[in-house]
């Protein structure tokens, strides 16, 4: 059995007072839903880098078992790279992982496959895990290219890593046309791509393909989570907008735990 993971990507939202209110409300929902009962469920918060210390402190104070991850990481180790956050800095502040290759990074900030490999290697060499995001645009899907695009994004990273390094990888399939649009892939569309992704991974290793966690992302909310989590190759969710509402995010975690 693969572990279940629900990760909340706050993107560039939140602030100091938001953090405190958020963790307090999340704790009440956690208790109401008894989220602690789901021993195979990992809950991850992914705040903007500047808020990580405060989220870490609030989580510690709450006593909740929540993991922290970065939204992005520098491709470089340290030095004269103004504005960047290194893998070691994320680790210092208790992040266990970082997103890499989110579609917003790819389309707005020029994160090419080459940059994504460098960032992945930075995380791995500093002992962090990698949540690699994959996904096609609407245009690519309409042209029948969805699988080719996702395969090429995935193979470029798998090809650059040893099998042992791949064991620190989880994947998030996020069709770009479903991110922040309210349009979710149907559970069948998502399942079909997740199964395809597992087949691509199996070319590297059958065992890895069986073990690797693949999250779905793109307008996941409390109303559609259950159907998505009912699919056999969907191991959890990467949640954007709905993760900003702590009670709704807790309900999505609950749906994953129950699945
Ligand atoms: P969304 O974002 O849930 O708001 O669509 C998902 C993501 O970009 O990670």
mmCIF file of C-alpha atoms and ligand atoms in Angstrom:
data_model
loop_
_atom_site.group_PDB
_atom_site.id
_atom_site.type_symbol
_atom_site.label_atom_id
_atom_site.label_comp_id
_atom_site.label_asym_id
_atom_site.label_seq_id
_atom_site.Cartn_x
_atom_site.Cartn_y
_atom_site.Cartn_z
ATOM 1 C CA UNK A 1 0.000 0.000 0.000
ATOM 2 C CA UNK A 2 1.260 3.441 -0.916
ATOM 3 C CA UNK A 3 1.038 6.257 1.656
ATOM 4 C CA UNK A 4 -1.578 8.946 1.070
ATOM 5 C CA UNK A 5 -0.526 12.573 0.819
ATOM 6 C CA UNK A 6 -2.566 15.768 0.799
ATOM 7 C CA UNK A 7 -0.512 18.911 0.226
ATOM 8 C CA UNK A 8 -1.753 22.499 0.410
ATOM 9 C CA UNK A 9 0.051 24.913 -1.902
ATOM 10 C CA UNK A 10 -0.738 28.406 -0.656
ATOM 11 C CA UNK A 11 1.037 29.983 -3.650
ATOM 12 C CA UNK A 12 1.653 33.732 -3.010
ATOM 13 C CA UNK A 13 -1.094 34.092 -0.419
ATOM 14 C CA UNK A 14 -1.209 34.580 3.326
ATOM 15 C CA UNK A 15 0.555 36.743 5.866
ATOM 16 C CA UNK A 16 1.428 36.716 9.560
ATOM 17 C CA UNK A 17 -2.120 36.952 10.945
ATOM 18 C CA UNK A 18 -3.410 34.481 8.333
ATOM 19 C CA UNK A 19 -0.921 31.860 9.554
ATOM 20 C CA UNK A 20 -2.065 31.987 13.150
ATOM 21 C CA UNK A 21 -5.791 31.918 12.323
ATOM 22 C CA UNK A 22 -5.218 29.162 9.811
ATOM 23 C CA UNK A 23 -3.468 26.764 12.156
ATOM 24 C CA UNK A 24 -6.018 27.425 14.931
ATOM 25 C CA UNK A 25 -8.967 26.669 12.632
ATOM 26 C CA UNK A 26 -7.192 23.697 11.117
ATOM 27 C CA UNK A 27 -6.578 22.295 14.584
ATOM 28 C CA UNK A 28 -10.307 22.536 15.444
ATOM 29 C CA UNK A 29 -11.234 20.791 12.170
ATOM 30 C CA UNK A 30 -8.506 18.194 12.747
ATOM 31 C CA UNK A 31 -9.990 17.377 16.136
ATOM 32 C CA UNK A 32 -13.590 17.372 14.871
ATOM 33 C CA UNK A 33 -12.675 14.978 12.043
ATOM 34 C CA UNK A 34 -10.146 12.968 14.107
ATOM 35 C CA UNK A 35 -7.558 13.272 11.361
ATOM 36 C CA UNK A 36 -5.008 11.690 13.705
ATOM 37 C CA UNK A 37 -6.704 8.317 13.136
ATOM 38 C CA UNK A 38 -5.292 8.081 9.588
ATOM 39 C CA UNK A 39 -1.807 6.746 10.221
ATOM 40 C CA UNK A 40 -1.042 6.330 6.498
ATOM 41 C CA UNK A 41 -1.959 9.945 5.645
ATOM 42 C CA UNK A 42 0.663 12.717 5.409
ATOM 43 C CA UNK A 43 -0.584 16.293 5.482
ATOM 44 C CA UNK A 44 1.793 18.856 4.019
ATOM 45 C CA UNK A 45 1.605 22.648 4.044
ATOM 46 C CA UNK A 46 3.451 24.579 1.348
ATOM 47 C CA UNK A 47 3.498 28.273 2.310
ATOM 48 C CA UNK A 48 5.456 31.084 0.660
ATOM 49 C CA UNK A 49 9.120 30.886 1.752
ATOM 50 C CA UNK A 50 8.968 33.980 3.959
ATOM 51 C CA UNK A 51 6.138 32.481 6.038
ATOM 52 C CA UNK A 52 7.783 29.097 6.596
ATOM 53 C CA UNK A 53 9.319 30.029 10.010
ATOM 54 C CA UNK A 54 5.933 31.227 11.296
ATOM 55 C CA UNK A 55 4.050 28.216 9.967
ATOM 56 C CA UNK A 56 6.696 25.981 11.540
ATOM 57 C CA UNK A 57 6.308 27.749 14.917
ATOM 58 C CA UNK A 58 2.482 27.587 14.757
ATOM 59 C CA UNK A 59 2.524 23.890 13.847
ATOM 60 C CA UNK A 60 4.899 23.158 16.733
ATOM 61 C CA UNK A 61 2.683 25.068 19.121
ATOM 62 C CA UNK A 62 -0.433 23.229 17.894
ATOM 63 C CA UNK A 63 1.173 19.811 18.374
ATOM 64 C CA UNK A 64 -0.312 18.666 15.030
ATOM 65 C CA UNK A 65 1.517 16.248 12.808
ATOM 66 C CA UNK A 66 1.850 18.424 9.702
ATOM 67 C CA UNK A 67 4.816 18.403 7.333
ATOM 68 C CA UNK A 68 6.255 21.469 5.646
ATOM 69 C CA UNK A 69 7.519 21.873 2.090
ATOM 70 C CA UNK A 70 8.811 24.689 -0.109
ATOM 71 C CA UNK A 71 7.068 25.953 -3.237
ATOM 72 C CA UNK A 72 10.347 26.426 -5.043
ATOM 73 C CA UNK A 73 14.085 26.069 -4.480
ATOM 74 C CA UNK A 74 17.210 27.548 -5.979
ATOM 75 C CA UNK A 75 19.107 25.597 -8.611
ATOM 76 C CA UNK A 76 22.307 26.692 -6.805
ATOM 77 C CA UNK A 77 23.879 25.639 -3.519
ATOM 78 C CA UNK A 78 24.688 29.081 -2.022
ATOM 79 C CA UNK A 79 26.302 32.403 -2.877
ATOM 80 C CA UNK A 80 25.520 35.475 -4.982
ATOM 81 C CA UNK A 81 22.007 34.563 -6.145
ATOM 82 C CA UNK A 82 19.847 37.474 -4.984
ATOM 83 C CA UNK A 83 16.280 36.549 -4.153
ATOM 84 C CA UNK A 84 16.835 32.805 -4.043
ATOM 85 C CA UNK A 85 16.151 30.256 -1.284
ATOM 86 C CA UNK A 86 18.514 27.299 -1.058
ATOM 87 C CA UNK A 87 17.652 23.683 -0.344
ATOM 88 C CA UNK A 88 19.725 23.871 2.831
ATOM 89 C CA UNK A 89 17.685 26.853 4.051
ATOM 90 C CA UNK A 90 14.446 24.933 3.477
ATOM 91 C CA UNK A 91 15.926 22.031 5.408
ATOM 92 C CA UNK A 92 17.047 24.315 8.263
ATOM 93 C CA UNK A 93 13.433 25.387 8.697
ATOM 94 C CA UNK A 94 12.176 21.787 8.835
ATOM 95 C CA UNK A 95 10.916 21.453 5.269
ATOM 96 C CA UNK A 96 11.088 17.826 4.213
ATOM 97 C CA UNK A 97 10.500 18.515 0.518
ATOM 98 C CA UNK A 98 9.865 21.127 -2.138
ATOM 99 C CA UNK A 99 7.686 21.381 -5.195
ATOM 100 C CA UNK A 100 9.651 21.434 -8.417
ATOM 101 C CA UNK A 101 8.318 22.185 -11.885
ATOM 102 C CA UNK A 102 4.955 23.623 -10.894
ATOM 103 C CA UNK A 103 3.278 24.842 -14.091
ATOM 104 C CA UNK A 104 3.349 28.440 -12.812
ATOM 105 C CA UNK A 105 7.134 28.153 -12.409
ATOM 106 C CA UNK A 106 7.426 26.597 -15.864
ATOM 107 C CA UNK A 107 5.238 29.143 -17.664
ATOM 108 C CA UNK A 108 5.885 32.380 -15.717
ATOM 109 C CA UNK A 109 9.443 32.020 -14.432
ATOM 110 C CA UNK A 110 11.195 30.068 -17.159
ATOM 111 C CA UNK A 111 11.778 26.811 -15.290
ATOM 112 C CA UNK A 112 12.892 24.577 -18.150
ATOM 113 C CA UNK A 113 13.501 20.834 -17.854
ATOM 114 C CA UNK A 114 17.202 21.650 -17.402
ATOM 115 C CA UNK A 115 16.505 24.036 -14.490
ATOM 116 C CA UNK A 116 14.094 21.520 -12.976
ATOM 117 C CA UNK A 117 16.812 18.846 -12.997
ATOM 118 C CA UNK A 118 19.242 21.221 -11.255
ATOM 119 C CA UNK A 119 16.667 22.084 -8.576
ATOM 120 C CA UNK A 120 15.836 18.407 -8.120
ATOM 121 C CA UNK A 121 19.522 17.585 -7.634
ATOM 122 C CA UNK A 122 19.930 20.415 -5.108
ATOM 123 C CA UNK A 123 17.091 19.003 -3.034
ATOM 124 C CA UNK A 124 18.338 15.424 -3.237
ATOM 125 C CA UNK A 125 21.926 16.272 -2.394
ATOM 126 C CA UNK A 126 20.698 18.128 0.705
ATOM 127 C CA UNK A 127 18.534 15.228 1.845
ATOM 128 C CA UNK A 128 15.141 16.663 0.879
ATOM 129 C CA UNK A 129 12.375 15.001 -1.089
ATOM 130 C CA UNK A 130 11.103 16.260 -4.422
ATOM 131 C CA UNK A 131 7.464 16.760 -5.415
ATOM 132 C CA UNK A 132 7.750 16.935 -9.189
ATOM 133 C CA UNK A 133 4.779 18.542 -10.958
ATOM 134 C CA UNK A 134 3.766 17.447 -14.443
ATOM 135 C CA UNK A 135 0.947 18.530 -16.706
ATOM 136 C CA UNK A 136 -0.183 19.533 -20.177
ATOM 137 C CA UNK A 137 -1.843 22.757 -21.331
ATOM 138 C CA UNK A 138 -5.351 22.862 -22.815
ATOM 139 C CA UNK A 139 -3.931 23.375 -26.278
ATOM 140 C CA UNK A 140 -1.681 20.335 -25.879
ATOM 141 C CA UNK A 141 -4.609 18.219 -24.640
ATOM 142 C CA UNK A 142 -6.827 19.324 -27.513
ATOM 143 C CA UNK A 143 -4.109 18.398 -29.980
ATOM 144 C CA UNK A 144 -3.907 14.914 -28.436
ATOM 145 C CA UNK A 145 -0.436 15.618 -27.039
ATOM 146 C CA UNK A 146 -1.179 15.306 -23.304
ATOM 147 C CA UNK A 147 0.613 11.981 -22.797
ATOM 148 C CA UNK A 148 3.598 13.013 -24.910
ATOM 149 C CA UNK A 149 4.061 16.225 -22.922
ATOM 150 C CA UNK A 150 3.786 14.518 -19.538
ATOM 151 C CA UNK A 151 6.075 11.687 -20.670
ATOM 152 C CA UNK A 152 8.738 14.104 -21.812
ATOM 153 C CA UNK A 153 8.582 16.184 -18.579
ATOM 154 C CA UNK A 154 8.867 13.003 -16.511
ATOM 155 C CA UNK A 155 11.502 11.199 -18.562
ATOM 156 C CA UNK A 156 13.824 14.202 -18.526
ATOM 157 C CA UNK A 157 14.000 14.048 -14.719
ATOM 158 C CA UNK A 158 13.966 10.244 -14.382
ATOM 159 C CA UNK A 159 16.776 10.029 -16.941
ATOM 160 C CA UNK A 160 18.955 12.391 -14.891
ATOM 161 C CA UNK A 161 18.594 10.457 -11.629
ATOM 162 C CA UNK A 162 19.842 7.161 -10.269
ATOM 163 C CA UNK A 163 17.260 4.627 -9.159
ATOM 164 C CA UNK A 164 18.130 5.381 -5.559
ATOM 165 C CA UNK A 165 17.579 9.108 -6.106
ATOM 166 C CA UNK A 166 14.189 8.354 -7.679
ATOM 167 C CA UNK A 167 13.037 6.850 -4.390
ATOM 168 C CA UNK A 168 12.934 10.415 -2.950
ATOM 169 C CA UNK A 169 10.563 11.546 -5.681
ATOM 170 C CA UNK A 170 6.809 11.937 -5.609
ATOM 171 C CA UNK A 171 4.795 13.176 -8.577
ATOM 172 C CA UNK A 172 1.869 15.541 -8.967
ATOM 173 C CA UNK A 173 -0.157 15.408 -12.160
ATOM 174 C CA UNK A 174 -1.716 18.840 -12.623
ATOM 175 C CA UNK A 175 -3.322 19.512 -15.990
ATOM 176 C CA UNK A 176 -2.637 23.223 -16.538
ATOM 177 C CA UNK A 177 -6.203 23.807 -17.777
ATOM 178 C CA UNK A 178 -7.554 22.611 -14.412
ATOM 179 C CA UNK A 179 -5.375 24.793 -12.176
ATOM 180 C CA UNK A 180 -7.307 27.615 -10.543
ATOM 181 C CA UNK A 181 -10.044 27.388 -13.193
ATOM 182 C CA UNK A 182 -12.687 25.403 -11.330
ATOM 183 C CA UNK A 183 -12.441 22.768 -14.102
ATOM 184 C CA UNK A 184 -11.258 19.447 -12.715
ATOM 185 C CA UNK A 185 -10.218 16.531 -14.864
ATOM 186 C CA UNK A 186 -12.893 13.847 -14.501
ATOM 187 C CA UNK A 187 -11.823 11.060 -12.140
ATOM 188 C CA UNK A 188 -11.515 8.820 -15.233
ATOM 189 C CA UNK A 189 -9.326 11.326 -17.125
ATOM 190 C CA UNK A 190 -7.127 11.738 -14.058
ATOM 191 C CA UNK A 191 -6.925 7.970 -13.442
ATOM 192 C CA UNK A 192 -5.999 7.332 -17.051
ATOM 193 C CA UNK A 193 -3.094 9.812 -16.902
ATOM 194 C CA UNK A 194 -1.945 8.513 -13.493
ATOM 195 C CA UNK A 195 -1.873 4.953 -14.863
ATOM 196 C CA UNK A 196 0.070 6.234 -17.885
ATOM 197 C CA UNK A 197 2.564 7.994 -15.578
ATOM 198 C CA UNK A 198 3.055 4.753 -13.639
ATOM 199 C CA UNK A 199 3.747 2.946 -16.936
ATOM 200 C CA UNK A 200 6.398 5.541 -17.850
ATOM 201 C CA UNK A 201 8.015 5.094 -14.414
ATOM 202 C CA UNK A 202 7.946 1.303 -14.836
ATOM 203 C CA UNK A 203 10.431 1.637 -17.716
ATOM 204 C CA UNK A 204 12.890 2.828 -15.044
ATOM 205 C CA UNK A 205 11.807 0.254 -12.460
ATOM 206 C CA UNK A 206 8.658 -1.824 -11.924
ATOM 207 C CA UNK A 207 9.166 -1.628 -8.193
ATOM 208 C CA UNK A 208 9.490 2.159 -8.271
ATOM 209 C CA UNK A 209 6.330 2.426 -10.405
ATOM 210 C CA UNK A 210 4.408 0.458 -7.808
ATOM 211 C CA UNK A 211 5.740 2.515 -4.902
ATOM 212 C CA UNK A 212 5.819 6.073 -6.240
ATOM 213 C CA UNK A 213 3.173 8.433 -4.856
ATOM 214 C CA UNK A 214 1.237 10.291 -7.564
ATOM 215 C CA UNK A 215 -0.943 13.211 -6.475
ATOM 216 C CA UNK A 216 -3.634 14.834 -8.572
ATOM 217 C CA UNK A 217 -3.880 18.631 -8.657
ATOM 218 C CA UNK A 218 -6.148 21.151 -10.350
ATOM 219 C CA UNK A 219 -9.263 22.616 -8.677
ATOM 220 C CA UNK A 220 -9.470 19.866 -6.067
ATOM 221 C CA UNK A 221 -12.046 20.750 -3.403
ATOM 222 C CA UNK A 222 -14.114 19.107 -0.686
ATOM 223 C CA UNK A 223 -16.877 18.289 -3.190
ATOM 224 C CA UNK A 224 -14.793 16.468 -5.815
ATOM 225 C CA UNK A 225 -12.038 14.936 -3.658
ATOM 226 C CA UNK A 226 -13.833 11.708 -2.763
ATOM 227 C CA UNK A 227 -14.355 10.631 -6.408
ATOM 228 C CA UNK A 228 -10.758 11.462 -7.282
ATOM 229 C CA UNK A 229 -9.393 9.543 -4.283
ATOM 230 C CA UNK A 230 -11.531 6.551 -5.303
ATOM 231 C CA UNK A 231 -9.282 5.997 -8.345
ATOM 232 C CA UNK A 232 -6.666 3.342 -7.873
ATOM 233 C CA UNK A 233 -3.630 5.279 -9.105
ATOM 234 C CA UNK A 234 -4.464 8.556 -7.326
ATOM 235 C CA UNK A 235 -2.625 8.646 -4.001
ATOM 236 C CA UNK A 236 -3.688 12.080 -2.815
ATOM 237 C CA UNK A 237 -3.915 15.680 -3.921
ATOM 238 C CA UNK A 238 -1.936 18.858 -4.417
ATOM 239 C CA UNK A 239 -4.475 21.517 -3.496
ATOM 240 C CA UNK A 240 -4.158 25.218 -4.323
ATOM 241 C CA UNK A 241 -7.162 27.514 -3.797
ATOM 242 C CA UNK A 242 -9.098 25.187 -1.479
ATOM 243 C CA UNK A 243 -6.053 24.781 0.787
ATOM 244 C CA UNK A 244 -6.409 28.443 1.804
ATOM 245 C CA UNK A 245 -9.610 27.521 3.659
ATOM 246 C CA UNK A 246 -8.432 25.445 6.618
ATOM 247 C CA UNK A 247 -11.791 23.757 7.254
ATOM 248 C CA UNK A 248 -12.153 22.751 3.601
ATOM 249 C CA UNK A 249 -8.542 21.609 3.454
ATOM 250 C CA UNK A 250 -9.135 19.460 6.547
ATOM 251 C CA UNK A 251 -12.188 17.914 4.873
ATOM 252 C CA UNK A 252 -10.097 17.047 1.786
ATOM 253 C CA UNK A 253 -7.551 15.410 4.128
ATOM 254 C CA UNK A 254 -10.415 13.490 5.737
ATOM 255 C CA UNK A 255 -11.634 12.251 2.315
ATOM 256 C CA UNK A 256 -8.131 11.039 1.534
ATOM 257 C CA UNK A 257 -7.785 9.314 4.910
ATOM 258 C CA UNK A 258 -11.099 7.512 4.396
ATOM 259 C CA UNK A 259 -10.318 6.404 0.837
HETATM 260 P P1 LIG B 1 -5.797 24.867 -7.608
HETATM 261 O O1 LIG B 1 -4.191 24.821 -7.715
HETATM 262 O O2 LIG B 1 -6.207 23.791 -6.628
HETATM 263 O O3 LIG B 1 -6.121 26.253 -7.152
HETATM 264 O O4 LIG B 1 -6.312 24.571 -8.976
HETATM 265 C C1 LIG B 1 -3.481 23.616 -7.695
HETATM 266 C C2 LIG B 1 -2.003 23.877 -7.832
HETATM 267 O O5 LIG B 1 -1.616 24.726 -8.649
HETATM 268 O O6 LIG B 1 -1.153 23.268 -7.137
#
